[in-house]
């Protein structure tokens, strides 16, 4: 019985933490479409991006040919604070499901930011520091990214200004407080501190904000303040590059024990976790060295891959950002109150969108009550209270394992457990009280979002 | 440079998780005083304890001669869910303090209960299940113990009734919700569901409760409900026995790298963490094999070791429990609102009290604003947001490291980081807003508590 030897948790040795990030774009035949300048509709040049992003991050963003980037030593050192993260064999869950499937998950929640977001936050803060900047600005929805960035900035002594979607700012005071504990300033968005914020407030008095608004404010704050740049926790190619550390570690841990996953599952909002988790596996698939079934899981309430259009769109509501080609619901699409705040983005990483369009991965959507049912089942047997975002992946992993139970197949399932749900107990409470409802946008709802797509003939 | 080889995190192999608990009482010359029957003032016999506690736990409670107890296989399996816990070299903190001291901490917070409490919860739930019980009752203050017990009961399919101090029930709805997610029922205490609760409510209308009241209610609920027993998360000998897994792992990890601590520091409320952490080290000290400086850290607002009396006292406010000989402030002592809810108990483990009285360990008390200053400093460099309780140990570890900086001594410091502070953000907020105050009881305050001590001539 080979699998008897596999421990509950596989920890790589500290020396085995990756020293290079892997850039999946290098192995893609169809490269992700370039960012476009919204005024000229021409591909953005590096110099045009410098006012917004740090120079080295721009270089990473635009490079779709180099397969590996060295991880700077200071980032490697910081990674040692909370990495390697464990690859966990879900023995308890397998037993509870009575499935022949072998389930593994890569758990990224064992750090105070509570998620994988720290992997890219520390990289972005490092390059900002290296460029001699004073600070960075960003937006946060659920708060995981803002928390991660606060921790990273605190480490490098950088100022950190976070625009937090107002509804989250009010509903998640504790997330806000963690960011303050790490020295960040947190502003509810939309705010009167930016022109775009004032405009939005004028047009929509009493609005509780959206991720798209908060991005617009953070970009404005960065570009109008000396010594600041904007950083983003998902969607961008650079973020997927940094997050490849998840997949590289997962693959190294599996390789050690000769395990090969049949199915790889991740939740997908902007794509940072899924993109990072699948990168090295997708690389093998692209190079024809191996085949994997890869599934992106998104909320039925914000179904960019499963029901969106593959088109150029704005990344933000204020339309100050470059255009990105992606599966999108339109930058004007307002997702309903779904508790997985981290999955409420109208678009999807250009890289993942291209891979999906090329048929290299699948996508599925799930409704939130079934997601919380899976979360609770998982928490009770595996002992980790998962974030609502991560629980989308759990739902589909359980469903796949139950299919194996029916067919008797001993498939190996790998999914990404991106984080913990300690700051999401309001959502759990609603679920426990039977007050959680599902919402699926109608085709008409979607048409309204699509109507706002910019006219780009590319 | 030998220490260069020491990784940031030392993880034992899964096979190295202890398979026996260590009972420090076996090596004590002066044994902890026995529990007394409050009516007869005679030592409690096993049979007298059976209505309250599970039989195997009573056996562990009363056994002060056997040095080792086998950990049952099912508990060993459960331990694999979240153990071994890492022993972390605080390189980042050492650098920030610019100290020649080498600082290590054993981190017990990487599980959903957020603390070390799970180590004993799973053991107590196991023995309850083994005895064929339907369920268990308990009290919880800060909520860590209640959460841990909920997780453990959920694992064994046991019913779990938690009496939660009313002020915490109201101020920490999210803790409550985690317990519900694990299927526990949570009742604010004092409640009208018990006779003792009704009596307390009658005498003190509008009271927000105390740990002592909640214990009385939980004991009554257990002894008056068929198939239930009471379980406790600290103070008792059996709990220290289970928690010895912390110290055994810490010592095994240090031994692997030839590290010998000079100073061992732990926060102390009822003593579960400190007792567990120091057990194997204290064993060596008691047997004359090694010497360690051991420091218990308690809040200045509830200073049972540093200002209490070593006397027989009630363990609960309702005076339904046996008498224990311990350092105590009197069961009527009402600690002020200190945010470290887990350290607000009037007494201290009989075992630790005896060791302290015998001069085998030291004790010190710290004020809460200085504790939160240490917590924030630690969080920013080590990346873990600590629980207020744990931060008492951090405060003293930092102070000891700073003394080393002055003297140039390269001492090795080990402290216990019992848990995370994700559910304590109200306290962090008060600290961040400059609204946190310190409180030290006057001698008169203490005299009131001492006046209520039972007259026992032992």
GROMACS .gro file of N, CA and C in nm, chain A residues 6-9 11 14 77-84 92 110-113 151 154-155 171 173-174 176-178 180-183 376 379-385 422-423 425-426 428-429 432-433, chain B residues 6-9 11 14 77-84 92 110-113 151 154-155 171 173-174 176-178 180-183 376 379-385 422-423 425-426 428-429 432-433:
model
  288
    6UNK      N    1   0.216   0.802   0.281
    6UNK     CA    2   0.201   0.947   0.262
    6UNK      C    3   0.148   1.011   0.390
    7UNK      N    4   0.222   1.105   0.447
    7UNK     CA    5   0.178   1.166   0.572
    7UNK      C    6   0.056   1.256   0.552
    8UNK      N    7  -0.006   1.292   0.660
    8UNK     CA    8  -0.120   1.384   0.652
    8UNK      C    9  -0.079   1.517   0.590
    9UNK      N   10   0.036   1.564   0.634
    9UNK     CA   11   0.084   1.693   0.581
    9UNK      C   12   0.222   1.673   0.523
   11UNK      N   13   0.535   1.865   0.426
   11UNK     CA   14   0.608   1.991   0.432
   11UNK      C   15   0.737   1.975   0.355
   14UNK      N   16   1.283   2.370   0.417
   14UNK     CA   17   1.300   2.514   0.391
   14UNK      C   18   1.385   2.539   0.267
   77UNK      N   19   1.376   3.522   0.183
   77UNK     CA   20   1.383   3.523   0.330
   77UNK      C   21   1.244   3.542   0.392
   78UNK      N   22   1.169   3.635   0.335
   78UNK     CA   23   1.034   3.660   0.387
   78UNK      C   24   0.948   3.536   0.369
   79UNK      N   25   0.962   3.469   0.257
   79UNK     CA   26   0.884   3.347   0.234
   79UNK      C   27   0.906   3.245   0.347
   80UNK      N   28   1.029   3.246   0.402
   80UNK     CA   29   1.058   3.150   0.509
   80UNK      C   30   0.977   3.176   0.636
   81UNK      N   31   0.920   3.296   0.645
   81UNK     CA   32   0.838   3.329   0.761
   81UNK      C   33   0.712   3.241   0.764
   82UNK      N   34   0.659   3.207   0.648
   82UNK     CA   35   0.531   3.134   0.647
   82UNK      C   36   0.527   3.022   0.543
   83UNK      N   37   0.633   3.005   0.469
   83UNK     CA   38   0.641   2.898   0.372
   83UNK      C   39   0.750   2.800   0.414
   84UNK      N   40   0.760   2.682   0.357
   84UNK     CA   41   0.664   2.624   0.264
   84UNK      C   42   0.529   2.601   0.332
   92UNK      N   43  -0.916   1.261   0.634
   92UNK     CA   44  -1.040   1.269   0.712
   92UNK      C   45  -1.160   1.292   0.620
  110UNK      N   46  -0.211   2.955   0.651
  110UNK     CA   47  -0.137   2.962   0.778
  110UNK      C   48  -0.046   3.084   0.789
  111UNK      N   49  -0.104   3.200   0.765
  111UNK     CA   50  -0.031   3.324   0.793
  111UNK      C   51  -0.137   3.428   0.829
  112UNK      N   52  -0.094   3.536   0.893
  112UNK     CA   53  -0.193   3.628   0.949
  112UNK      C   54  -0.280   3.693   0.843
  113UNK      N   55  -0.230   3.711   0.720
  113UNK     CA   56  -0.317   3.766   0.617
  113UNK      C   57  -0.426   3.664   0.583
  151UNK      N   58   0.097   4.380   0.571
  151UNK     CA   59   0.207   4.305   0.633
  151UNK      C   60   0.336   4.324   0.555
  154UNK      N   61   0.472   4.682   0.597
  154UNK     CA   62   0.526   4.698   0.731
  154UNK      C   63   0.667   4.639   0.737
  155UNK      N   64   0.687   4.528   0.669
  155UNK     CA   65   0.817   4.460   0.669
  155UNK      C   66   0.925   4.547   0.605
  171UNK      N   67  -1.873   4.621   0.733
  171UNK     CA   68  -1.910   4.487   0.781
  171UNK      C   69  -1.792   4.409   0.836
  173UNK      N   70  -1.503   4.523   1.034
  173UNK     CA   71  -1.416   4.615   1.107
  173UNK      C   72  -1.288   4.547   1.156
  174UNK      N   73  -1.293   4.414   1.172
  174UNK     CA   74  -1.176   4.347   1.229
  174UNK      C   75  -1.065   4.330   1.125
  176UNK      N   76  -1.016   4.545   0.893
  176UNK     CA   77  -0.964   4.682   0.888
  176UNK      C   78  -0.863   4.700   1.002
  177UNK      N   79  -0.897   4.643   1.118
  177UNK     CA   80  -0.813   4.661   1.235
  177UNK      C   81  -0.681   4.584   1.222
  178UNK      N   82  -0.684   4.471   1.156
  178UNK     CA   83  -0.558   4.399   1.132
  178UNK      C   84  -0.468   4.486   1.045
  180UNK      N   85  -0.465   4.808   1.021
  180UNK     CA   86  -0.414   4.919   1.104
  180UNK      C   87  -0.303   4.871   1.196
  181UNK      N   88  -0.319   4.749   1.247
  181UNK     CA   89  -0.215   4.695   1.336
  181UNK      C   90  -0.082   4.683   1.261
  182UNK      N   91  -0.091   4.661   1.131
  182UNK     CA   92   0.031   4.656   1.049
  182UNK      C   93   0.065   4.794   0.992
  183UNK      N   94   0.000   4.898   1.045
  183UNK     CA   95   0.042   5.034   1.013
  183UNK      C   96  -0.015   5.092   0.885
  376UNK      N   97  -1.873   2.378   0.563
  376UNK     CA   98  -1.900   2.327   0.698
  376UNK      C   99  -1.862   2.179   0.710
  379UNK      N  100  -1.486   2.177   0.730
  379UNK     CA  101  -1.436   2.227   0.858
  379UNK      C  102  -1.449   2.122   0.966
  380UNK      N  103  -1.561   2.050   0.964
  380UNK     CA  104  -1.584   1.954   1.071
  380UNK      C  105  -1.491   1.834   1.066
  381UNK      N  106  -1.449   1.795   0.947
  381UNK     CA  107  -1.362   1.677   0.943
  381UNK      C  108  -1.214   1.710   0.925
  382UNK      N  109  -1.184   1.819   0.857
  382UNK     CA  110  -1.043   1.851   0.833
  382UNK      C  111  -0.988   1.952   0.935
  383UNK      N  112  -1.079   2.012   1.014
  383UNK     CA  113  -1.031   2.098   1.122
  383UNK      C  114  -0.987   2.237   1.080
  384UNK      N  115  -1.012   2.273   0.957
  384UNK     CA  116  -0.977   2.408   0.910
  384UNK      C  117  -1.105   2.477   0.866
  385UNK      N  118  -1.132   2.594   0.919
  385UNK     CA  119  -1.250   2.670   0.880
  385UNK      C  120  -1.213   2.750   0.755
  422UNK      N  121  -1.184   3.313   0.921
  422UNK     CA  122  -1.205   3.371   1.054
  422UNK      C  123  -1.271   3.510   1.050
  423UNK      N  124  -1.255   3.579   0.938
  423UNK     CA  125  -1.315   3.712   0.928
  423UNK      C  126  -1.444   3.708   0.846
  425UNK      N  127  -1.726   3.529   0.955
  425UNK     CA  128  -1.823   3.458   1.038
  425UNK      C  129  -1.965   3.513   1.023
  426UNK      N  130  -1.979   3.635   0.974
  426UNK     CA  131  -2.113   3.687   0.947
  426UNK      C  132  -2.179   3.599   0.841
  428UNK      N  133  -2.100   3.281   0.773
  428UNK     CA  134  -2.128   3.150   0.835
  428UNK      C  135  -2.254   3.159   0.921
  429UNK      N  136  -2.266   3.272   0.993
  429UNK     CA  137  -2.384   3.289   1.079
  429UNK      C  138  -2.512   3.284   0.994
  432UNK      N  139  -2.568   2.931   0.904
  432UNK     CA  140  -2.615   2.853   1.020
  432UNK      C  141  -2.760   2.886   1.057
  433UNK      N  142  -2.797   3.012   1.035
  433UNK     CA  143  -2.934   3.054   1.068
  433UNK      C  144  -3.033   3.028   0.955
  464UNK      N  145   2.015   2.634   1.160
  464UNK     CA  146   1.881   2.617   1.217
  464UNK      C  147   1.778   2.687   1.129
  465UNK      N  148   1.680   2.612   1.080
  465UNK     CA  149   1.580   2.674   0.992
  465UNK      C  150   1.488   2.769   1.070
  466UNK      N  151   1.414   2.846   0.995
  466UNK     CA  152   1.318   2.937   1.059
  466UNK      C  153   1.214   2.856   1.137
  467UNK      N  154   1.170   2.749   1.075
  467UNK     CA  155   1.068   2.668   1.142
  467UNK      C  156   1.119   2.525   1.152
  469UNK      N  157   0.999   2.167   1.198
  469UNK     CA  158   0.885   2.076   1.203
  469UNK      C  159   0.937   1.936   1.231
  472UNK      N  160   0.604   1.361   1.112
  472UNK     CA  161   0.477   1.311   1.167
  472UNK      C  162   0.500   1.194   1.264
  535UNK      N  163  -0.412   1.000   1.588
  535UNK     CA  164  -0.455   1.030   1.452
  535UNK      C  165  -0.506   1.173   1.440
  536UNK      N  166  -0.588   1.211   1.538
  536UNK     CA  167  -0.640   1.348   1.535
  536UNK      C  168  -0.526   1.450   1.545
  537UNK      N  169  -0.429   1.421   1.630
  537UNK     CA  170  -0.313   1.512   1.642
  537UNK      C  171  -0.248   1.538   1.507
  538UNK      N  172  -0.252   1.436   1.419
  538UNK     CA  173  -0.188   1.452   1.289
  538UNK      C  174  -0.258   1.556   1.202
  539UNK      N  175  -0.382   1.590   1.240
  539UNK     CA  176  -0.456   1.692   1.165
  539UNK      C  177  -0.386   1.828   1.176
  540UNK      N  178  -0.328   1.856   1.291
  540UNK     CA  179  -0.271   1.991   1.310
  540UNK      C  180  -0.134   1.989   1.380
  541UNK      N  181  -0.087   1.873   1.413
  541UNK     CA  182   0.044   1.862   1.475
  541UNK      C  183   0.137   1.786   1.379
  542UNK      N  184   0.268   1.785   1.399
  542UNK     CA  185   0.340   1.863   1.498
  542UNK      C  186   0.326   2.014   1.471
  550UNK      N  187   1.351   3.710   1.279
  550UNK     CA  188   1.308   3.846   1.245
  550UNK      C  189   1.300   3.933   1.371
  568UNK      N  190  -0.185   2.730   1.479
  568UNK     CA  191  -0.221   2.690   1.342
  568UNK      C  192  -0.330   2.585   1.336
  569UNK      N  193  -0.439   2.611   1.405
  569UNK     CA  194  -0.556   2.526   1.388
  569UNK      C  195  -0.676   2.614   1.413
  570UNK      N  196  -0.794   2.570   1.369
  570UNK     CA  197  -0.909   2.661   1.369
  570UNK      C  198  -0.950   2.704   1.509
  571UNK      N  199  -0.924   2.622   1.611
  571UNK     CA  200  -0.957   2.670   1.745
  571UNK      C  201  -0.862   2.783   1.783
  609UNK      N  202  -1.481   2.150   1.820
  609UNK     CA  203  -1.415   2.076   1.712
  609UNK      C  204  -1.396   1.930   1.751
  612UNK      N  205  -1.733   1.744   1.762
  612UNK     CA  206  -1.781   1.723   1.625
  612UNK      C  207  -1.711   1.602   1.565
  613UNK      N  208  -1.583   1.588   1.593
  613UNK     CA  209  -1.505   1.477   1.538
  613UNK      C  210  -1.557   1.343   1.588
  629UNK      N  211  -1.973   4.017   2.308
  629UNK     CA  212  -1.864   4.090   2.242
  629UNK      C  213  -1.793   4.007   2.136
  631UNK      N  214  -1.928   3.760   1.897
  631UNK     CA  215  -2.026   3.678   1.827
  631UNK      C  216  -1.961   3.582   1.728
  632UNK      N  217  -1.842   3.616   1.681
  632UNK     CA  218  -1.781   3.532   1.578
  632UNK      C  219  -1.724   3.403   1.638
  634UNK      N  220  -1.852   3.258   1.891
  634UNK     CA  221  -1.976   3.182   1.913
  634UNK      C  222  -2.015   3.111   1.784
  635UNK      N  223  -2.000   3.182   1.673
  635UNK     CA  224  -2.042   3.128   1.545
  635UNK      C  225  -1.951   3.013   1.500
  636UNK      N  226  -1.824   3.021   1.532
  636UNK     CA  227  -1.734   2.910   1.499
  636UNK      C  228  -1.781   2.786   1.574
  638UNK      N  229  -2.081   2.718   1.677
  638UNK     CA  230  -2.204   2.669   1.614
  638UNK      C  231  -2.172   2.594   1.484
  639UNK      N  232  -2.075   2.646   1.410
  639UNK     CA  233  -2.037   2.580   1.285
  639UNK      C  234  -1.989   2.437   1.313
  640UNK      N  235  -1.932   2.417   1.429
  640UNK     CA  236  -1.890   2.282   1.468
  640UNK      C  237  -1.999   2.209   1.546
  641UNK      N  238  -2.119   2.266   1.541
  641UNK     CA  239  -2.234   2.191   1.593
  641UNK      C  240  -2.259   2.204   1.742
  834UNK      N  241   0.207   4.394   1.904
  834UNK     CA  242   0.212   4.463   1.775
  834UNK      C  243   0.354   4.457   1.715
  837UNK      N  244   0.392   4.104   1.586
  837UNK     CA  245   0.312   4.080   1.465
  837UNK      C  246   0.379   4.139   1.342
  838UNK      N  247   0.435   4.258   1.359
  838UNK     CA  248   0.493   4.326   1.243
  838UNK      C  249   0.619   4.258   1.191
  839UNK      N  250   0.696   4.197   1.277
  839UNK     CA  251   0.819   4.134   1.227
  839UNK      C  252   0.808   3.983   1.208
  840UNK      N  253   0.726   3.918   1.290
  840UNK     CA  254   0.718   3.771   1.279
  840UNK      C  255   0.598   3.726   1.195
  841UNK      N  256   0.510   3.821   1.163
  841UNK     CA  257   0.401   3.787   1.071
  841UNK      C  258   0.287   3.708   1.131
  842UNK      N  259   0.285   3.694   1.262
  842UNK     CA  260   0.175   3.624   1.329
  842UNK      C  261   0.109   3.722   1.424
  843UNK      N  262  -0.021   3.739   1.412
  843UNK     CA  263  -0.096   3.827   1.502
  843UNK      C  264  -0.131   3.746   1.626
  880UNK      N  265  -0.711   3.655   1.607
  880UNK     CA  266  -0.807   3.697   1.505
  880UNK      C  267  -0.943   3.732   1.562
  881UNK      N  268  -0.976   3.677   1.677
  881UNK     CA  269  -1.106   3.707   1.737
  881UNK      C  270  -1.093   3.809   1.850
  883UNK      N  271  -0.985   4.138   1.787
  883UNK     CA  272  -0.953   4.264   1.722
  883UNK      C  273  -1.016   4.384   1.791
  884UNK      N  274  -1.119   4.363   1.871
  884UNK     CA  275  -1.176   4.474   1.948
  884UNK      C  276  -1.068   4.527   2.043
  886UNK      N  277  -0.737   4.493   2.002
  886UNK     CA  278  -0.635   4.561   1.921
  886UNK      C  279  -0.681   4.701   1.879
  887UNK      N  280  -0.811   4.709   1.846
  887UNK     CA  281  -0.865   4.839   1.806
  887UNK      C  282  -0.851   4.939   1.920
  890UNK      N  283  -0.494   5.038   1.932
  890UNK     CA  284  -0.458   5.124   1.819
  890UNK      C  285  -0.516   5.265   1.835
  891UNK      N  286  -0.633   5.273   1.898
  891UNK     CA  287  -0.698   5.403   1.917
  891UNK      C  288  -0.652   5.474   2.044
   0.00000   0.00000   0.00000
